[in-house]
Amino acid sequence: MSDKPFTTVKRDDLVPICPHCGNEITEVYMRTKGSGFVEGKNVLYFCPHCMKVLGFGQSRMI
Ligand SMILES: [Zn+2]
């Protein structure tokens, strides 16, 4: 990772493409794992078309 700053451009008009099946991702499915009370939940994001995992995240809902 470099320390160079980068610019984030918000583009709600563009539709991401799934790297696995090539379909447009207009929505992303997610599953949560973990209690969510004390620790943050582990969130799994996956493509609604091919069900392949797109990424992981942390959700800290209380
Ligand atoms: Zn896909």
Short mmCIF file of C-alpha atoms and ligand atoms in Angstrom, two decimals:
data_model
loop_
_atom_site.label_atom_id
_atom_site.label_comp_id
_atom_site.label_asym_id
_atom_site.label_seq_id
_atom_site.Cartn_x
_atom_site.Cartn_y
_atom_site.Cartn_z
CA MET A 1 0.00 0.00 0.00
CA SER A 2 1.26 3.45 -0.83
CA ASP A 3 0.68 6.55 1.22
CA LYS A 4 -0.39 8.54 -1.79
CA PRO A 5 -3.81 10.06 -1.40
CA PHE A 6 -6.35 9.20 -4.03
CA THR A 7 -9.54 10.81 -5.13
CA THR A 8 -12.86 9.15 -4.54
CA VAL A 9 -15.51 10.04 -7.05
CA LYS A 10 -19.09 9.16 -6.29
CA ARG A 11 -20.76 7.78 -9.41
CA ASP A 12 -24.26 6.58 -8.68
CA ASP A 13 -24.97 6.63 -12.42
CA LEU A 14 -22.54 3.80 -13.12
CA VAL A 15 -23.35 0.15 -12.52
CA PRO A 16 -20.56 -2.13 -11.26
CA ILE A 17 -19.92 -5.40 -13.06
CA CYS A 18 -19.38 -8.67 -11.23
CA PRO A 19 -15.80 -9.85 -11.83
CA HIS A 20 -16.97 -13.47 -11.81
CA CYS A 21 -20.03 -13.65 -14.08
CA GLY A 22 -19.93 -10.27 -15.80
CA ASN A 23 -23.48 -9.32 -14.86
CA GLU A 24 -24.36 -5.82 -13.78
CA ILE A 25 -24.61 -5.55 -10.03
CA THR A 26 -27.57 -3.36 -9.27
CA GLU A 27 -27.76 -4.83 -5.81
CA VAL A 28 -25.47 -6.86 -3.58
CA TYR A 29 -26.54 -9.65 -1.29
CA MET A 30 -25.04 -9.82 2.14
CA ARG A 31 -24.89 -12.29 4.98
CA THR A 32 -23.81 -11.61 8.50
CA LYS A 33 -21.99 -13.92 10.83
CA GLY A 34 -21.47 -13.32 14.50
CA SER A 35 -23.56 -12.29 17.45
CA GLY A 36 -23.37 -8.58 16.77
CA PHE A 37 -23.81 -7.70 20.41
CA VAL A 38 -20.26 -7.36 21.64
CA GLU A 39 -18.15 -7.89 18.57
CA GLY A 40 -18.80 -6.44 15.18
CA LYS A 41 -20.51 -8.74 12.77
CA ASN A 42 -18.55 -10.20 9.92
CA VAL A 43 -20.38 -9.28 6.77
CA LEU A 44 -20.11 -11.27 3.58
CA TYR A 45 -21.08 -9.59 0.32
CA PHE A 46 -21.92 -11.68 -2.71
CA CYS A 47 -23.23 -11.38 -6.23
CA PRO A 48 -26.99 -12.01 -6.61
CA HIS A 49 -26.39 -13.59 -10.02
CA CYS A 50 -23.65 -16.17 -9.45
CA MET A 51 -23.52 -16.13 -5.62
CA LYS A 52 -19.78 -15.66 -5.67
CA VAL A 53 -18.27 -13.63 -2.87
CA LEU A 54 -17.34 -10.07 -3.73
CA GLY A 55 -15.87 -9.05 -0.42
CA PHE A 56 -15.93 -9.01 3.33
CA GLY A 57 -16.67 -6.25 5.74
CA GLN A 58 -17.32 -5.36 9.31
CA SER A 59 -20.62 -4.13 10.52
CA ARG A 60 -20.81 -2.53 13.92
CA MET A 61 -24.50 -2.24 14.45
CA ILE A 62 -25.69 -2.08 18.03
ZN ZN B 1 -21.62 -12.62 -10.42
#
